[in-house]
Tab-separated table of C-alpha atoms in Angstrom:
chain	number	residue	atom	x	y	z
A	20	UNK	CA	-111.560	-49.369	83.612
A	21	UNK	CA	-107.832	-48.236	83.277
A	22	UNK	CA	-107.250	-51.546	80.773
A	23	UNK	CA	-110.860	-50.258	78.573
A	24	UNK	CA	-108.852	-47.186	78.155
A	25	UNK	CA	-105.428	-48.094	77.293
A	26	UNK	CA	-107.177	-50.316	74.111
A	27	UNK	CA	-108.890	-47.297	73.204
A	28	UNK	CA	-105.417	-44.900	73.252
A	29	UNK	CA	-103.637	-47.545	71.929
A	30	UNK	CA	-106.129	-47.421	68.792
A	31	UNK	CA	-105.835	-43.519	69.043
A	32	UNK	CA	-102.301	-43.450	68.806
A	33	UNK	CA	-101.843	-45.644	65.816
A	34	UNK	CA	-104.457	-43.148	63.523
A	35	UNK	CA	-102.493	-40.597	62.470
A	36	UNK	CA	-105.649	-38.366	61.571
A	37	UNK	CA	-106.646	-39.004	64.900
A	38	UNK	CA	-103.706	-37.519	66.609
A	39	UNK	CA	-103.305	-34.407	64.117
A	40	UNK	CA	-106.712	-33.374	65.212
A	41	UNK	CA	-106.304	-33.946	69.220
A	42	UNK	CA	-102.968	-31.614	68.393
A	43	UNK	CA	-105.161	-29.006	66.104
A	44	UNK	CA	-107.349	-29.106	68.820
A	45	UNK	CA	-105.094	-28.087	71.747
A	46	UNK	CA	-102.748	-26.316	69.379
A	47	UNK	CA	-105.497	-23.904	68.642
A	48	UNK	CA	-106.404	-23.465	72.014
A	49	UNK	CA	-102.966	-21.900	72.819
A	50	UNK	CA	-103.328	-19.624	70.057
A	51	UNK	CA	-106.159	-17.568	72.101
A	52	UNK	CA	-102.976	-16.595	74.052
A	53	UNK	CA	-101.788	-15.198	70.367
A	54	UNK	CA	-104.777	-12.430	70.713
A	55	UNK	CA	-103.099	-10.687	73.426
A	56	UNK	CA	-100.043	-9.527	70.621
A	57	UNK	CA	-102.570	-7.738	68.825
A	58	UNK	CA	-101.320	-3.876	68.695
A	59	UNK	CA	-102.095	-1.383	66.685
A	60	UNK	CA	-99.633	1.293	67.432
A	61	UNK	CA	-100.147	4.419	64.451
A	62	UNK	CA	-100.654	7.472	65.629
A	63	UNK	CA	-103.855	8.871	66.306
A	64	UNK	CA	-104.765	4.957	66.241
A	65	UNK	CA	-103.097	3.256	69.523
A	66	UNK	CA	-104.731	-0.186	70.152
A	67	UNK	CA	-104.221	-3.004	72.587
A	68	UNK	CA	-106.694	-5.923	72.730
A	69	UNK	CA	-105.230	-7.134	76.115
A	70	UNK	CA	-105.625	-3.065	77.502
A	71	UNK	CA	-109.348	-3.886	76.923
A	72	UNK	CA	-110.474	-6.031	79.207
A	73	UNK	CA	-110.972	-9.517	77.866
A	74	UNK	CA	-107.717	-11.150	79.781
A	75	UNK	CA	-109.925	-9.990	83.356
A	76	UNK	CA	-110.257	-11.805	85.629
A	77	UNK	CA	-113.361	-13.496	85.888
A	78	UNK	CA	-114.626	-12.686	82.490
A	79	UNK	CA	-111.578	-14.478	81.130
A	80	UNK	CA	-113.127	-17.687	82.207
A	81	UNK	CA	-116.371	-16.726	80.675
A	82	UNK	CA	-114.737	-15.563	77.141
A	83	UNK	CA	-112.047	-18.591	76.734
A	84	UNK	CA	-114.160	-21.833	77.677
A	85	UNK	CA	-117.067	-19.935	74.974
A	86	UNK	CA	-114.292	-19.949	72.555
A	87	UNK	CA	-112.784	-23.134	73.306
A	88	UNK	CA	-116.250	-24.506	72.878
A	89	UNK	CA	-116.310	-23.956	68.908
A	90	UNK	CA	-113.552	-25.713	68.995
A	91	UNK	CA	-115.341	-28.890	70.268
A	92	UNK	CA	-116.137	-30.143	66.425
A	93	UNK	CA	-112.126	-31.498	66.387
A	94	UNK	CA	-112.821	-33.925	69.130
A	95	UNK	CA	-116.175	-34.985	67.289
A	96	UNK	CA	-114.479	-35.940	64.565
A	97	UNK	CA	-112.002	-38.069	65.825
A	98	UNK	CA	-115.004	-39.520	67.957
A	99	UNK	CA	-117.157	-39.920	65.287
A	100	UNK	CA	-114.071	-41.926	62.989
A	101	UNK	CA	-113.069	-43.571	65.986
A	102	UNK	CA	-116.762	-45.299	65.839
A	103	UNK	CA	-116.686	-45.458	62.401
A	104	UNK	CA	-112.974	-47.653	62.373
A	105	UNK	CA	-114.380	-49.748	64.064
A	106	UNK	CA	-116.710	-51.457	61.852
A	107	UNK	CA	-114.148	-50.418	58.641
A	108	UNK	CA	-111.333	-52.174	60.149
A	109	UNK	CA	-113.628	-55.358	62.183
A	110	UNK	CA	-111.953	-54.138	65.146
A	111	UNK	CA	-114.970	-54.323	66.678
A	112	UNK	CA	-115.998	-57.801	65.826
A	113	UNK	CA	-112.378	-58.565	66.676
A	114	UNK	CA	-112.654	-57.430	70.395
A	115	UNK	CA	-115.748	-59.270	70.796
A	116	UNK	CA	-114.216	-62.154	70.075
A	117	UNK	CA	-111.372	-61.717	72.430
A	118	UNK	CA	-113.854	-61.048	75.273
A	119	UNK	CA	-114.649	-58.009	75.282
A	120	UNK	CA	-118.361	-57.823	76.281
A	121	UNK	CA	-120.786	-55.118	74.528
A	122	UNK	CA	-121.553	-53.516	77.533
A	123	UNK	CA	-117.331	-53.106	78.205
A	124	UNK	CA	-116.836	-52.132	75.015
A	125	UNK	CA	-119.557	-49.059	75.303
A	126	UNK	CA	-117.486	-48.406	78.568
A	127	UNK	CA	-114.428	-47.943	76.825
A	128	UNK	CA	-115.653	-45.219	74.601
A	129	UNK	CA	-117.384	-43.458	77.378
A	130	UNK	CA	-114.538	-43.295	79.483
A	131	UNK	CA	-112.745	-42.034	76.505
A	132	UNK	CA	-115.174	-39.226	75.818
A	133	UNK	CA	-114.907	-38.486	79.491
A	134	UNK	CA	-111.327	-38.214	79.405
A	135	UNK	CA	-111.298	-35.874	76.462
A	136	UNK	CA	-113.726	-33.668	78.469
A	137	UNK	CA	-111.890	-33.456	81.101
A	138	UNK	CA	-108.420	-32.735	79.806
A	139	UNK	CA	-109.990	-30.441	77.789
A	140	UNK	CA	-111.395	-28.794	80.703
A	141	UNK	CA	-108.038	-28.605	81.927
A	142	UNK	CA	-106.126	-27.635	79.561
A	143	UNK	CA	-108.318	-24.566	78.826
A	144	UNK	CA	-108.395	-23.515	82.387
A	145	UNK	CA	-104.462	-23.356	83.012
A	146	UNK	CA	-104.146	-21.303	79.725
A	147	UNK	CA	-106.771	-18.724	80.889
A	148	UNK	CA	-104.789	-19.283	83.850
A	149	UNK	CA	-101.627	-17.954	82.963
A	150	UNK	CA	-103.273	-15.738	80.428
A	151	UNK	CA	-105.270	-13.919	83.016
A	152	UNK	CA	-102.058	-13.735	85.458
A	153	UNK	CA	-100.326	-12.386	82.720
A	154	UNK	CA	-102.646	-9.380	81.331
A	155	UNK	CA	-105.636	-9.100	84.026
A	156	UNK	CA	-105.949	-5.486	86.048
A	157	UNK	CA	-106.985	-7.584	88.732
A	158	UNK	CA	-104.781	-10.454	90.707
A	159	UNK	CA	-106.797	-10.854	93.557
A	160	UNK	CA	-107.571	-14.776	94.556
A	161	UNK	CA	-111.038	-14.035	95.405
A	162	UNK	CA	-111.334	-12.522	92.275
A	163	UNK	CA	-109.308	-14.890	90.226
A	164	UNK	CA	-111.443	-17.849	91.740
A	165	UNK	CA	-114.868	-16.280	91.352
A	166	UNK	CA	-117.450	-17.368	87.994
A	167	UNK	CA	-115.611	-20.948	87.692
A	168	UNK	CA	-118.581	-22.596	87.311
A	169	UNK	CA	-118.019	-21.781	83.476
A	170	UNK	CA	-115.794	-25.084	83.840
A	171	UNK	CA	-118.429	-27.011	84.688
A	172	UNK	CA	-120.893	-26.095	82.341
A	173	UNK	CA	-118.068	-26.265	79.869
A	174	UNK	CA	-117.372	-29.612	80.535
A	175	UNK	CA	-121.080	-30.721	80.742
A	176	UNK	CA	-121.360	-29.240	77.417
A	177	UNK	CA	-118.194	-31.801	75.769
A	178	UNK	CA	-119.689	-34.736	77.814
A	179	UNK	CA	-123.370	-34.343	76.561
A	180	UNK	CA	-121.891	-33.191	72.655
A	181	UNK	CA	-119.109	-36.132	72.761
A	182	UNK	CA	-122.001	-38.245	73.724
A	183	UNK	CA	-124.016	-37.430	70.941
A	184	UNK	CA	-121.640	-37.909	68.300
A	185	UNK	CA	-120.602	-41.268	70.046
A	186	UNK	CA	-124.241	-42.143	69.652
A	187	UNK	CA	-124.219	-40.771	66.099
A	188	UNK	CA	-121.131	-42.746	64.619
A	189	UNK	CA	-122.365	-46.220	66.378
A	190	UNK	CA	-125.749	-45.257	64.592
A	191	UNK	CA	-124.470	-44.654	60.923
A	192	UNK	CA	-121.207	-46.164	61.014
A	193	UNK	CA	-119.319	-43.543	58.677
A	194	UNK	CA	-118.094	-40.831	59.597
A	195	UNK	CA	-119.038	-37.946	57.467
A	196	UNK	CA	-122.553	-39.259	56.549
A	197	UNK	CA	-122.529	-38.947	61.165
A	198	UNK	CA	-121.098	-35.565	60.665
A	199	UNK	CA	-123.993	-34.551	58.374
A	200	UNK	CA	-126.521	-35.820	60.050
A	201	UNK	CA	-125.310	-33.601	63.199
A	202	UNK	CA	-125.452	-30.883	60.800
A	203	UNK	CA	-128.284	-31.563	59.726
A	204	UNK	CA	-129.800	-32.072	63.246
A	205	UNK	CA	-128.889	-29.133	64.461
A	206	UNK	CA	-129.928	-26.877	60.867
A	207	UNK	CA	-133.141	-28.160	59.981
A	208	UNK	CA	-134.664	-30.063	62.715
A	209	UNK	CA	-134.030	-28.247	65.800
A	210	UNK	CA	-133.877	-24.697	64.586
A	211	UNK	CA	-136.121	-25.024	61.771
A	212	UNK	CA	-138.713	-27.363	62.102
A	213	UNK	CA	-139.068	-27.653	66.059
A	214	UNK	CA	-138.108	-23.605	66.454
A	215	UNK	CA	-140.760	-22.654	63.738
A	216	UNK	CA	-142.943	-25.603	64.888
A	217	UNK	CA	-143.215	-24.312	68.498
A	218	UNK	CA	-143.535	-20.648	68.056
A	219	UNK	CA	-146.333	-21.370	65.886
A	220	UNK	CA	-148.304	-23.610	68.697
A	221	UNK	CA	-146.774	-21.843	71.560
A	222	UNK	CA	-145.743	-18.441	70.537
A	223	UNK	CA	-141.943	-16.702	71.294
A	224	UNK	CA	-141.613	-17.625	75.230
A	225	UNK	CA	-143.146	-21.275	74.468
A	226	UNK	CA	-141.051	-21.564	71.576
A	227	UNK	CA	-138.090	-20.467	73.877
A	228	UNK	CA	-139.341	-23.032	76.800
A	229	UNK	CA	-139.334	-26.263	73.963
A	230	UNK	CA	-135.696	-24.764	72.500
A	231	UNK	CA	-134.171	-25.036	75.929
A	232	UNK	CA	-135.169	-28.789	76.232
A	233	UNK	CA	-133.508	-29.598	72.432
A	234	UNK	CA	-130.004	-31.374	72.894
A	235	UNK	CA	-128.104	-28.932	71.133
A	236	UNK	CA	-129.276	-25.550	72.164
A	237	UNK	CA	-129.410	-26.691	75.961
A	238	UNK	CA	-125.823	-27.843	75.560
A	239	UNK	CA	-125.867	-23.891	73.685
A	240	UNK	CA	-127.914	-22.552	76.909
A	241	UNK	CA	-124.732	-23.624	79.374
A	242	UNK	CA	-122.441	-20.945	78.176
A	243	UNK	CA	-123.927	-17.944	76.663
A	244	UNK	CA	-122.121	-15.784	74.164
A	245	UNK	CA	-119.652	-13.343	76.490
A	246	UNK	CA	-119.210	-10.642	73.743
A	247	UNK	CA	-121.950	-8.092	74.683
A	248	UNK	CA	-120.006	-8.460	78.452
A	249	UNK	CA	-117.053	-6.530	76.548
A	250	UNK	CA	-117.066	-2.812	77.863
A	251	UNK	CA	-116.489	-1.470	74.591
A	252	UNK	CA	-119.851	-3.378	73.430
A	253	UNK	CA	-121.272	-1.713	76.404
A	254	UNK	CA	-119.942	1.349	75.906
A	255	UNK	CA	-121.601	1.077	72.377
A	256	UNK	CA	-125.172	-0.492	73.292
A	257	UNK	CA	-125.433	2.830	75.968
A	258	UNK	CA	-124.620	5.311	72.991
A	259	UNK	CA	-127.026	3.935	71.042
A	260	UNK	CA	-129.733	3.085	73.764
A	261	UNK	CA	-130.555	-0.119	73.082
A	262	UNK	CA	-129.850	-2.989	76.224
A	263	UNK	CA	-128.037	-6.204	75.342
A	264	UNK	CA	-127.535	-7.140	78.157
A	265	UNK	CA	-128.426	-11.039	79.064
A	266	UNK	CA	-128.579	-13.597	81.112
A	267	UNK	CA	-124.734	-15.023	81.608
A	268	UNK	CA	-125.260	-17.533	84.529
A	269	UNK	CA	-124.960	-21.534	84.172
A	270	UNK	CA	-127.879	-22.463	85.755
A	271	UNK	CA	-128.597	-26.278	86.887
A	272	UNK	CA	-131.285	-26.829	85.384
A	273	UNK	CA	-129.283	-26.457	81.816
A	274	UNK	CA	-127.015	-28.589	83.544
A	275	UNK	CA	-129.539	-31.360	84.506
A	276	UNK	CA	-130.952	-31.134	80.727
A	277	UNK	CA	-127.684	-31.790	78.630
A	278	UNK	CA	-126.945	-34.719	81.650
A	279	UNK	CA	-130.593	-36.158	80.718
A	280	UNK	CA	-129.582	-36.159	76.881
A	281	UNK	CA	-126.020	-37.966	78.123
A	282	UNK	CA	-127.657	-40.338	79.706
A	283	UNK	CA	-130.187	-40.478	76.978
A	284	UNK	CA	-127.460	-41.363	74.248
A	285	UNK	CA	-125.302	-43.655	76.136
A	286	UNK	CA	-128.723	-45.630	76.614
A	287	UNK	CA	-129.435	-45.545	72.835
A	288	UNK	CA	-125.905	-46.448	72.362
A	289	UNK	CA	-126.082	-49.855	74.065
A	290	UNK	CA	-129.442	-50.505	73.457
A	291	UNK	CA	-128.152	-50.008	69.450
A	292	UNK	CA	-125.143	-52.102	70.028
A	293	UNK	CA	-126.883	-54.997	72.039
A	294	UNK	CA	-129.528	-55.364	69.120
A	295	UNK	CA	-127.229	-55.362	66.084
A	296	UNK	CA	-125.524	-58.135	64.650
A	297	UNK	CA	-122.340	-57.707	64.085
């Protein structure tokens, strides 16, 4: 396992738009920590994002991995180019004929999506981390450790997406045409077609039942929006009397969905790979 994934960062580390991205990617995670030097400090207007509540511990863990999550379409490029190299630059073929069974070289691209889910993971954690030790109103550990299970469904929700795209770049071999096709996917099949599809068979809670069951909204369903958690949204919805409140838990069975569609992909994958000819 630990040679599969030295080939594949060796081939990472020689693709310069590769490496950019993984950089982008992490780069612009630190930048949530630029949020907290937003002041507004003109008289009768005195404003301090991190005096509002958003660096608290545990909604920071909530907010950040939601955030982080946008972010996710970085790591699906280089994923989805990664896949597609392979077949530009016979690199594939090439490892083949060096030894490398299908079934290993499938391996090696899983174990590199898991890696990027898990650093990932990581790295978004210790910034909300220090973030939260920095700026939250409340330091206690019980506290501080409570609501972590955001990290799992945040990871859950790389490893099923990563999957996907792996699945997607084996599939169409190039890059953007993959990238459209996610697009695509997600745009006019799921929340056109099968949205529109089901509410007309099933009506609004059926509709809502087949949603949760589509790869991309479950992977959507792990970790709900945290904005209308912000007290000033709060603050706002009670003025006005309306409730948006919802429900902000990561519940296994979302989990156990976007692991089906994993497992689902990686199977397509090889099945793919073992039929073509390459």
């Amino acid at each position: 396992m630990i040679r599969l994934l030295q080939i594949e960062f060796i081939k990472l580390w020689n693709n310069r738009a590769s490496k950019f991205l993984i950089f982008a990617y992490f780069g612009l995670i630190l930048c949530m920590a630029l949020i907290a030097m937003i002041k507004i400090d003109r008289p009768p207007i005195v404003f301090n994002i991190a005096d509002q509540g958003i660096f608290n511990f545990p909604y920071i863990w909530h907010m950040n991995t939601w955030i982080a999550s946008w972010l996710k379409l970085f790591f699906a490029i280089v994923i989805v180019s990664m896949m597609a190299n392979e077949y530009s630059n016979k690199t594939i073929k090439q490892n083949l004929i060096d030894g490398l069974s299908k079934k290993e070289f499938l391996m090696s691209k899983f174990l590199m999506v898991i890696s990027f889910s898990i650093l990932s993971t990581i790295f978004v954690f210790l910034v909300s981390l220090v973030l939260g030790l920095l700026y939250s109103d409340f330091t206690e550990i019980a506290i501080i450790f409570s609501d972590l299970e955001y990290f799992l469904g945040y990871f859950v929700k790389l490893l099923g997406f990563f999957t996907m795209c792996l699945f997607l770049g084996l599939l169409v071999k190039r890059s953007a045409f993959a990238l459209g096709f996610l697009i695509l996917w997600w745009g006019i099949f799921e929340n056109l077609i099968v949205r529109i599809s089901a509410w007309k068979l099933f009506g609004k809670e059926g509709s809502e039942s087949v949603m949760r069951f589509m790869p991309l909204e479950a992977m959507s369903n792990l970790i709900v929006e945290p904005v209308t958690k912000f007290k000033a949204v709060q603050s706002l919805s009670t003025q006005l009397g309306t409730d948006l409140s919802r429900d902000y838990a990561v519940h296994w069975y979302d989990l156990l969905i976007v692991l089906g569609w994993t497992a689902i992909f990686i199977y397509l994958s090889y099945a793919l790979l073992k039929k073509r000819d390459l």
